[in-house]
Short mmCIF file of C-alpha atoms in Angstrom, two decimals:
data_model
loop_
_atom_site.label_atom_id
_atom_site.label_comp_id
_atom_site.label_asym_id
_atom_site.label_seq_id
_atom_site.Cartn_x
_atom_site.Cartn_y
_atom_site.Cartn_z
CA MET A 112 9.23 13.67 -18.12
CA PHE A 113 10.44 17.66 -18.33
CA ARG A 114 8.68 18.30 -14.95
CA LYS A 115 9.07 15.49 -13.40
CA ILE A 116 12.74 16.49 -12.65
CA LEU A 117 12.06 19.93 -12.18
CA LEU A 118 9.75 18.30 -9.78
CA LEU A 119 12.48 16.13 -7.91
CA LEU A 120 14.72 18.57 -8.20
CA PHE A 121 12.95 21.26 -5.92
CA LEU A 122 11.93 18.52 -3.65
CA LEU A 123 16.19 17.25 -3.13
CA GLN A 124 16.67 20.38 -2.81
CA GLN A 125 14.28 21.05 -0.19
CA ASN A 126 15.82 18.15 1.43
CA PHE A 127 19.46 18.90 1.18
CA VAL A 128 18.66 22.66 2.87
CA PHE A 129 17.44 20.91 6.38
CA ALA A 130 19.31 17.69 5.20
CA GLN A 131 21.53 16.01 8.41
CA LYS A 132 23.57 13.88 5.66
CA PHE A 133 24.65 13.95 2.72
CA PHE A 134 26.25 11.68 0.19
CA ILE A 135 27.55 10.56 -3.33
CA GLU A 136 28.42 7.74 -4.79
CA ALA A 137 29.26 5.63 -7.62
CA LYS A 138 28.98 1.80 -8.66
CA THR A 139 29.42 -0.77 -10.86
CA GLY A 140 29.25 -4.67 -11.08
CA ILE A 141 27.57 -7.46 -13.11
CA SER A 142 23.97 -7.87 -13.74
CA SER A 143 22.53 -10.86 -15.35
CA VAL A 144 19.13 -9.85 -16.68
CA LYS A 145 15.37 -12.65 -17.05
CA ARG A 146 12.90 -11.99 -19.38
CA GLU A 147 9.80 -13.81 -19.69
CA GLY A 148 7.60 -12.57 -23.62
CA ASP A 149 7.23 -13.24 -26.86
CA TYR A 150 10.52 -11.73 -27.07
CA ASN A 151 12.67 -13.74 -25.30
CA ALA A 152 10.87 -16.79 -27.01
CA LYS A 153 12.91 -16.28 -30.05
CA VAL A 154 16.41 -15.13 -28.45
CA THR A 155 19.01 -18.09 -28.85
CA LYS A 156 22.04 -16.15 -26.81
CA LYS A 157 21.91 -13.47 -24.53
CA SER A 158 24.89 -11.87 -22.49
CA LEU A 159 25.94 -10.19 -18.97
CA GLU A 160 25.15 -6.30 -18.53
CA ILE A 161 27.58 -4.41 -16.68
CA PRO A 162 25.64 -1.14 -15.32
CA TYR A 163 26.91 1.11 -13.23
CA ASP A 164 25.10 4.26 -11.07
CA LEU A 165 25.30 7.51 -10.61
CA SER A 166 23.56 8.95 -6.98
CA ILE A 167 23.24 11.84 -4.35
CA GLY A 168 21.15 12.36 -2.20
CA GLY A 169 20.33 13.74 1.89
CA GLY A 170 17.94 13.59 4.70
CA GLY A 171 17.98 11.62 8.34
CA LYS A 172 20.71 10.25 10.46
CA ASN A 173 19.26 7.71 9.06
CA PHE A 174 16.76 7.69 6.45
CA GLN A 175 17.69 9.79 3.00
CA LEU A 176 15.47 10.60 -0.21
CA GLY A 177 17.61 10.35 -3.60
CA ALA A 178 18.31 11.51 -7.40
CA GLU A 179 20.07 8.23 -9.60
CA TYR A 180 21.12 8.10 -13.24
CA THR A 181 21.40 4.04 -14.50
CA SER A 182 23.50 2.90 -17.42
CA SER A 183 25.59 1.01 -18.76
CA ILE A 184 29.15 0.03 -19.48
CA LEU A 185 28.67 -3.41 -21.58
CA PRO A 186 25.19 -3.32 -22.49
CA GLU A 187 22.87 -5.89 -23.13
CA ARG A 188 22.75 -8.08 -25.86
CA TYR A 189 20.82 -11.12 -28.07
CA ILE A 190 21.09 -12.99 -30.54
CA TYR A 191 17.80 -13.25 -32.29
CA LYS A 192 16.64 -15.49 -34.71
CA ASP A 193 12.92 -14.86 -36.23
CA ALA A 194 12.64 -17.80 -38.84
CA ASP A 195 15.02 -20.55 -40.15
CA ALA A 196 14.59 -18.23 -43.32
CA MET A 197 15.79 -14.96 -41.50
CA PRO A 198 19.75 -13.98 -41.50
CA LYS A 199 20.28 -13.71 -37.35
CA VAL A 200 20.95 -10.10 -35.82
CA ILE A 201 22.67 -9.06 -32.56
CA ASP A 202 20.25 -6.33 -30.41
CA GLU A 203 22.23 -4.19 -28.19
CA LEU A 204 19.80 -1.92 -25.75
CA ASN A 205 21.03 0.69 -24.52
CA SER A 206 19.53 2.16 -21.51
CA LYS A 207 19.45 5.29 -19.53
CA ILE A 208 17.10 5.32 -16.22
CA PHE A 209 16.40 8.31 -14.13
CA GLY A 210 14.71 7.83 -10.88
CA ALA A 211 14.37 8.64 -7.28
CA PHE A 212 14.70 5.95 -4.42
CA LEU A 213 13.97 6.41 -0.49
CA ARG A 214 17.41 4.87 1.18
CA TYR A 215 18.02 3.81 5.00
CA SER A 216 21.70 3.41 6.46
CA SER A 217 23.14 2.27 9.73
CA LEU A 218 25.47 5.01 9.99
CA ASN A 219 25.18 7.22 12.63
CA ASP A 220 28.85 7.59 12.80
CA LEU A 221 31.34 8.70 10.20
CA ASN A 222 34.06 6.02 12.81
CA GLN A 223 31.83 3.38 12.38
CA ASN A 224 33.54 0.37 10.42
CA SER A 225 30.52 -1.33 8.88
CA ASN A 226 26.69 0.02 7.69
CA PHE A 227 24.21 -1.83 6.81
CA ILE A 228 21.84 0.17 3.94
CA PHE A 229 18.77 -0.48 2.49
CA LYS A 230 17.35 1.31 -0.34
CA VAL A 231 13.56 1.50 -2.84
CA GLY A 232 13.46 2.84 -5.28
CA ALA A 233 11.36 4.06 -8.75
CA GLY A 234 12.33 4.96 -12.16
CA GLN A 235 11.96 5.93 -16.22
CA MET A 236 14.16 4.09 -18.42
CA VAL A 237 14.82 5.41 -22.30
CA PHE A 238 16.17 3.18 -24.31
CA ASN A 239 17.65 2.48 -28.32
CA LYS A 240 17.79 -0.95 -29.56
CA ASP A 241 20.58 -1.40 -32.04
CA SER A 242 20.16 -4.01 -34.41
CA LYS A 243 23.92 -5.46 -35.95
CA VAL A 244 24.34 -8.12 -38.35
CA TYR A 245 25.65 -11.63 -36.96
CA GLU A 246 28.29 -11.69 -39.97
CA THR A 247 29.87 -8.45 -39.27
CA ASN A 248 28.91 -7.05 -36.22
CA LYS A 249 27.75 -3.92 -37.90
CA VAL A 250 24.27 -1.95 -37.04
CA ASN A 251 21.59 -2.38 -39.12
CA TYR A 252 19.44 0.06 -38.29
CA THR A 253 18.38 1.66 -34.51
CA LEU A 254 15.01 1.74 -32.65
CA LYS A 255 13.71 3.91 -29.81
CA GLY A 256 11.96 1.45 -27.18
CA LYS A 257 8.83 3.11 -25.63
CA ASN A 258 10.02 4.48 -21.98
CA SER A 259 8.97 1.56 -18.68
CA LEU A 260 8.23 2.64 -15.35
CA VAL A 261 10.89 0.61 -13.66
CA TYR A 262 11.26 -0.76 -9.99
CA THR A 263 14.40 -1.14 -8.04
CA ILE A 264 15.07 -2.54 -4.28
CA GLU A 265 19.28 -2.97 -3.43
CA THR A 266 21.14 -3.87 -0.46
CA GLY A 267 24.58 -4.39 0.86
CA PHE A 268 26.96 -3.34 3.73
CA ALA A 269 29.58 -0.45 3.49
CA MET A 270 32.72 -0.70 5.07
CA LYS A 271 35.13 2.19 6.55
CA LEU A 272 37.96 2.49 4.28
CA ASN A 273 38.07 6.62 5.83
CA ALA A 274 36.28 9.34 7.69
CA GLY A 275 33.70 9.86 4.71
CA LEU A 276 34.93 7.72 2.23
CA ARG A 277 32.93 3.46 2.27
CA LEU A 278 33.30 0.82 -0.03
CA PHE A 279 29.71 -0.60 -0.26
CA ILE A 280 29.36 -4.73 -1.35
CA GLY A 281 25.30 -5.29 -2.09
CA GLY A 282 22.67 -6.73 -4.08
CA LYS A 283 20.33 -5.25 -6.56
CA ILE A 284 16.59 -6.50 -8.32
CA GLN A 285 14.72 -4.11 -10.62
CA TYR A 286 11.72 -4.83 -12.07
CA CYS A 287 9.40 -3.74 -15.42
CA ASN A 288 7.51 -4.25 -18.44
CA GLN A 289 9.97 -3.57 -21.57
CA ILE A 290 8.17 -3.04 -24.79
CA MET A 291 10.50 -4.03 -27.44
CA PRO A 292 10.10 -2.19 -30.80
CA LEU A 293 11.34 -5.25 -33.94
CA ASP A 294 10.60 -2.81 -36.36
CA THR A 295 8.31 0.71 -36.97
CA ASP A 296 5.36 -1.23 -36.68
CA LEU A 297 6.01 -4.79 -34.38
CA LYS A 298 6.75 -3.99 -31.15
CA TYR A 299 6.74 -7.41 -28.94
CA GLU A 300 6.35 -6.39 -24.43
CA ASP A 301 8.68 -8.79 -22.00
CA THR A 302 8.47 -8.83 -17.94
CA VAL A 303 12.18 -8.07 -17.28
CA THR A 304 13.67 -8.40 -14.08
CA LYS A 305 17.60 -7.70 -14.07
CA ILE A 306 19.68 -9.18 -10.65
CA SER A 307 22.88 -6.90 -10.26
CA PHE A 308 25.71 -7.62 -8.16
CA VAL A 309 27.87 -4.24 -7.19
CA THR A 310 30.19 -2.07 -5.63
CA GLY A 311 31.04 0.95 -5.41
CA LEU A 312 32.60 4.40 -3.37
CA SER A 313 30.33 6.55 -1.39
CA TYR A 314 31.80 10.09 0.59
CA ASN A 315 29.13 10.97 3.67
CA PHE A 316 29.36 14.05 4.88
CA LEU A 317 27.40 14.19 8.66
CA LYS A 318 26.24 18.15 10.25
CA LYS A 319 27.33 18.38 13.72
CA TYR A 320 24.76 19.76 15.38
#
C-alpha cells in the first residue's frame, strides 16, 4: 500500500511539472447503497450515507490525472439481525478510499460560464465496522474489514462563480466486492453499488503560454 502511494505521488509530481491546468476540489452529497449478498439478506433496515471527497489534479487543458480521498460525514448504517434468538445490532461502516482518477473537463477558458466534467477512477477502500447494541446505541465491538478495490464513474457540470472558483453538480457511481466481517472467524461477501448525488467547489488554475 505504501509503495503504491509513493508511486502515485511520483506520477502526479511529474504530471504537475508539465501541467497546463491544476485544480483542487472538495465535494459532498448523499449516497444510496445497494447490496447483494449474504450480509444484505440479514439486514432489516439501512440508512443513507453522506460522503465527502477531497481531490487534487493537473494535466492538459482537457485531460487531467489526480488523486482523491473519500470518507463520510455520516457513515453507512445497517440494522442487522442474524436470528430470532439474537438481539438486533446497528452496524456502522466507517470507510476511507484512497484513489487515482482520469478526468475530462471541457473548460478551456476560466471565463466560461459552465463546463462538462467526466471522471473515471479506482482506489483502495479500507473500513472498520462498529457494531452497536440496538437498544443503547453503544459500541459493542469493532472489526476491521478486508481492503477492497473500488471503481468510480462521475459526471456533471461546473458553473462559474468567479474566475477560478466553480460550483460542481453531478452524480457518481461506485462499485466493489466487499468482505464484511461478522466476527473474528465468519465473513460475508457482498457486491456493493453506491449511487450518489454530489456537489462541491473547485478552484482551477490555467497556465498561460
